[in-house]
PDB file of C-alpha atoms in Angstrom:
ATOM      1  CA  MET A  28     -16.874 -15.891  22.078  1.00  0.00           C
ATOM      2  CA  LEU A  29     -19.235 -13.617  19.576  1.00  0.00           C
ATOM      3  CA  ILE A  30     -22.702 -13.965  19.688  1.00  0.00           C
ATOM      4  CA  ARG A  31     -25.195 -11.598  17.050  1.00  0.00           C
ATOM      5  CA  THR A  32     -27.779 -12.082  15.702  1.00  0.00           C
ATOM      6  CA  PHE A  33     -29.642 -10.657  12.202  1.00  0.00           C
ATOM      7  CA  HIS A  34     -31.623  -8.773  14.283  1.00  0.00           C
ATOM      8  CA  ASP A  35     -29.685  -7.015  16.080  1.00  0.00           C
ATOM      9  CA  VAL A  36     -27.338  -5.754  13.364  1.00  0.00           C
ATOM     10  CA  LEU A  37     -30.743  -4.322  11.350  1.00  0.00           C
ATOM     11  CA  GLY A  38     -31.054  -0.686  12.064  1.00  0.00           C
ATOM     12  CA  SER A  39     -27.465   0.211  12.972  1.00  0.00           C
ATOM     13  CA  ALA A  40     -24.320   1.225  11.325  1.00  0.00           C
ATOM     14  CA  HIS A  41     -23.500  -1.981  10.440  1.00  0.00           C
ATOM     15  CA  ASP A  42     -27.228  -2.249   8.706  1.00  0.00           C
ATOM     16  CA  VAL A  43     -26.439  -1.546   4.461  1.00  0.00           C
ATOM     17  CA  ASP A  44     -28.459  -0.272   2.302  1.00  0.00           C
ATOM     18  CA  TRP A  45     -26.091  -0.497  -1.453  1.00  0.00           C
ATOM     19  CA  THR A  46     -28.857   0.819  -3.206  1.00  0.00           C
ATOM     20  CA  ASN A  47     -28.946  -2.496  -5.556  1.00  0.00           C
ATOM     21  CA  GLY A  48     -29.058  -4.256  -2.074  1.00  0.00           C
ATOM     22  CA  THR A  49     -27.979  -4.628   1.398  1.00  0.00           C
ATOM     23  CA  SER A  50     -25.525  -6.001   3.267  1.00  0.00           C
ATOM     24  CA  ARG A  51     -26.138  -7.375   6.645  1.00  0.00           C
ATOM     25  CA  ARG A  52     -22.709  -7.718   8.382  1.00  0.00           C
ATOM     26  CA  LEU A  53     -22.196  -9.726  10.955  1.00  0.00           C
ATOM     27  CA  LEU A  54     -19.004  -9.498  11.888  1.00  0.00           C
ATOM     28  CA  VAL A  55     -16.592  -6.378  11.625  1.00  0.00           C
ATOM     29  CA  ALA A  56     -13.055  -5.622  12.325  1.00  0.00           C
ATOM     30  CA  ALA A  57     -13.953  -4.575  15.461  1.00  0.00           C
ATOM     31  CA  ASP A  58     -15.129  -8.011  16.505  1.00  0.00           C
ATOM     32  CA  GLY A  59     -11.224  -8.928  15.679  1.00  0.00           C
ATOM     33  CA  ARG A  60     -11.816 -12.684  13.507  1.00  0.00           C
ATOM     34  CA  GLY A  61      -9.754 -10.926  10.559  1.00  0.00           C
ATOM     35  CA  TYR A  62     -12.765 -10.633   8.503  1.00  0.00           C
ATOM     36  CA  THR A  63     -16.607  -9.824   7.688  1.00  0.00           C
ATOM     37  CA  LEU A  64     -19.454 -12.873   7.280  1.00  0.00           C
ATOM     38  CA  THR A  65     -23.152 -10.631   5.385  1.00  0.00           C
ATOM     39  CA  ASP A  66     -25.458 -11.531   4.582  1.00  0.00           C
ATOM     40  CA  THR A  67     -26.704  -9.768   1.864  1.00  0.00           C
ATOM     41  CA  TYR A  68     -29.473  -9.411  -0.232  1.00  0.00           C
ATOM     42  CA  VAL A  69     -29.129  -8.403  -4.137  1.00  0.00           C
ATOM     43  CA  ARG A  70     -33.163  -6.808  -4.831  1.00  0.00           C
ATOM     44  CA  SER A  71     -35.041  -7.798  -7.762  1.00  0.00           C
ATOM     45  CA  GLY A  72     -34.229  -6.483 -11.037  1.00  0.00           C
ATOM     46  CA  THR A  73     -30.212  -5.265 -10.209  1.00  0.00           C
ATOM     47  CA  THR A  74     -27.216  -5.294 -11.705  1.00  0.00           C
ATOM     48  CA  THR A  75     -23.619  -4.202  -9.860  1.00  0.00           C
ATOM     49  CA  LEU A  76     -21.385  -3.988 -11.541  1.00  0.00           C
ATOM     50  CA  LEU A  77     -17.386  -5.025  -8.965  1.00  0.00           C
ATOM     51  CA  ARG A  78     -14.039  -5.659  -8.196  1.00  0.00           C
ATOM     52  CA  TYR A  79     -12.923  -6.156  -5.070  1.00  0.00           C
ATOM     53  CA  ASP A  80      -9.275  -4.822  -4.814  1.00  0.00           C
ATOM     54  CA  ARG A  81      -8.271  -4.550  -1.146  1.00  0.00           C
ATOM     55  CA  HIS A  82     -10.634  -7.606  -0.184  1.00  0.00           C
ATOM     56  CA  LEU A  83     -10.891 -11.444  -0.617  1.00  0.00           C
ATOM     57  CA  GLU A  84     -14.851 -12.379  -1.675  1.00  0.00           C
ATOM     58  CA  ALA A  85     -16.581 -15.267  -1.064  1.00  0.00           C
ATOM     59  CA  CYS A  86     -20.801 -15.783  -1.796  1.00  0.00           C
ATOM     60  CA  TYR A  87     -22.546 -17.598  -1.430  1.00  0.00           C
ATOM     61  CA  CYS A  88     -26.547 -17.583  -2.547  1.00  0.00           C
ATOM     62  CA  VAL A  89     -28.730 -19.593   0.184  1.00  0.00           C
ATOM     63  CA  GLU A  90     -32.353 -18.137  -1.514  1.00  0.00           C
ATOM     64  CA  GLY A  91     -33.414 -17.092  -5.197  1.00  0.00           C
ATOM     65  CA  GLU A  92     -32.008 -16.979  -8.073  1.00  0.00           C
ATOM     66  CA  GLY A  93     -29.034 -14.641  -9.670  1.00  0.00           C
ATOM     67  CA  ARG A  94     -25.821 -15.091 -12.610  1.00  0.00           C
ATOM     68  CA  VAL A  95     -22.300 -13.189 -11.861  1.00  0.00           C
ATOM     69  CA  GLU A  96     -21.286 -12.348 -15.924  1.00  0.00           C
ATOM     70  CA  THR A  97     -16.878 -12.165 -15.318  1.00  0.00           C
ATOM     71  CA  ALA A  98     -14.509 -12.708 -18.782  1.00  0.00           C
ATOM     72  CA  ASP A  99     -14.211 -16.067 -17.904  1.00  0.00           C
ATOM     73  CA  GLY A 100     -18.269 -16.281 -19.141  1.00  0.00           C
ATOM     74  CA  LEU A 101     -21.728 -16.285 -17.563  1.00  0.00           C
ATOM     75  CA  PHE A 102     -22.444 -18.274 -14.092  1.00  0.00           C
ATOM     76  CA  ALA A 103     -25.653 -19.302 -12.934  1.00  0.00           C
ATOM     77  CA  LEU A 104     -26.795 -18.557  -8.878  1.00  0.00           C
ATOM     78  CA  ALA A 105     -28.372 -20.747  -7.257  1.00  0.00           C
ATOM     79  CA  PRO A 106     -29.476 -22.181  -4.310  1.00  0.00           C
ATOM     80  CA  GLY A 107     -26.645 -24.360  -2.802  1.00  0.00           C
ATOM     81  CA  THR A 108     -23.985 -22.050  -5.190  1.00  0.00           C
ATOM     82  CA  LEU A 109     -20.735 -20.459  -4.712  1.00  0.00           C
ATOM     83  CA  TYR A 110     -18.494 -17.583  -6.166  1.00  0.00           C
ATOM     84  CA  ALA A 111     -15.528 -16.538  -5.422  1.00  0.00           C
ATOM     85  CA  PRO A 112     -13.054 -14.133  -7.521  1.00  0.00           C
ATOM     86  CA  ASP A 113     -10.512 -13.624  -8.079  1.00  0.00           C
ATOM     87  CA  PRO A 114      -8.463 -10.296  -6.191  1.00  0.00           C
ATOM     88  CA  GLY A 115      -8.850  -7.391  -8.611  1.00  0.00           C
ATOM     89  CA  GLU A 116     -11.801  -9.380 -10.859  1.00  0.00           C
ATOM     90  CA  GLU A 117     -14.732  -6.882 -12.418  1.00  0.00           C
ATOM     91  CA  HIS A 118     -18.025  -9.615 -12.229  1.00  0.00           C
ATOM     92  CA  ARG A 119     -21.309  -8.165 -13.291  1.00  0.00           C
ATOM     93  CA  LEU A 120     -23.534 -10.052 -10.469  1.00  0.00           C
ATOM     94  CA  THR A 121     -27.661  -9.385 -11.618  1.00  0.00           C
ATOM     95  CA  SER A 122     -30.531 -10.895 -10.114  1.00  0.00           C
ATOM     96  CA  ALA A 123     -33.994 -10.743 -12.038  1.00  0.00           C
ATOM     97  CA  GLY A 124     -35.935 -11.927  -8.575  1.00  0.00           C
ATOM     98  CA  GLY A 125     -33.982 -11.042  -5.800  1.00  0.00           C
ATOM     99  CA  MET A 126     -31.070 -13.262  -4.224  1.00  0.00           C
ATOM    100  CA  ARG A 127     -29.368 -13.926  -0.838  1.00  0.00           C
ATOM    101  CA  LEU A 128     -26.284 -14.705  -0.472  1.00  0.00           C
ATOM    102  CA  ILE A 129     -23.964 -15.358   2.860  1.00  0.00           C
ATOM    103  CA  CYS A 130     -20.717 -13.288   1.918  1.00  0.00           C
ATOM    104  CA  VAL A 131     -17.235 -13.385   3.487  1.00  0.00           C
ATOM    105  CA  PHE A 132     -14.857 -10.636   3.172  1.00  0.00           C
ATOM    106  CA  SER A 133     -10.568 -11.280   4.107  1.00  0.00           C
ATOM    107  CA  PRO A 134      -9.535  -8.926   5.644  1.00  0.00           C
ATOM    108  CA  ALA A 135     -12.529  -7.400   6.889  1.00  0.00           C
ATOM    109  CA  LEU A 136     -14.564  -4.130   7.090  1.00  0.00           C
ATOM    110  CA  ASN A 137     -15.178  -2.191   9.088  1.00  0.00           C
ATOM    111  CA  GLY A 138     -19.036  -2.116   8.493  1.00  0.00           C
ATOM    112  CA  ASP A 139     -20.039   0.816   6.575  1.00  0.00           C
ATOM    113  CA  GLU A 140     -17.889   0.406   3.580  1.00  0.00           C
ATOM    114  CA  ASN A 141     -21.316   1.781   0.624  1.00  0.00           C
ATOM    115  CA  HIS A 142     -21.006   0.973  -2.680  1.00  0.00           C
ATOM    116  CA  ASP A 143     -20.233   4.187  -5.293  1.00  0.00           C
ATOM    117  CA  LEU A 144     -22.375   3.121  -8.172  1.00  0.00           C
ATOM    118  CA  ALA A 145     -21.759   5.121 -10.890  1.00  0.00           C
ATOM    119  CA  PRO A 146     -22.229   3.749 -14.417  1.00  0.00           C
ATOM    120  CA  GLY A 147     -19.854   2.652 -15.922  1.00  0.00           C
ATOM    121  CA  ARG A 148     -17.634   1.915 -13.392  1.00  0.00           C
ATOM    122  CA  PRO A 149     -16.566  -1.192 -10.893  1.00  0.00           C
ATOM    123  CA  SER A 150     -17.682  -0.171  -7.801  1.00  0.00           C
ATOM    124  CA  GLY A 151     -15.457  -2.170  -4.122  1.00  0.00           C
ATOM    125  CA  PHE A 152     -13.404  -1.457  -1.554  1.00  0.00           C
TER     126      PHE A 152
END
């Protein structure tokens, strides 16, 4: 059994500041589970264009509010809302006041991946 706390990850290589937020990777590839679990904070006043070509992603909002925009429309995010983009689906994540998400990635991340937030280009790993 693996036991790890949020505080165990703080300040480690799995505590990633991706400019528009932070991602604390609680489970990573080296843990042998086949998926990653993160506690992610999206900073207030940010918009991030994302696309994951090599990973499935599911995010569950547990705190704050925001929105996710895809080619299909604009969707409100609030506590109790999950979003899971299709593989390779571009999506724009925005939060005016900050938002906390619990995210799952499959296959698992190494844990130190970071976003390249170049203007006009989606980021992903």
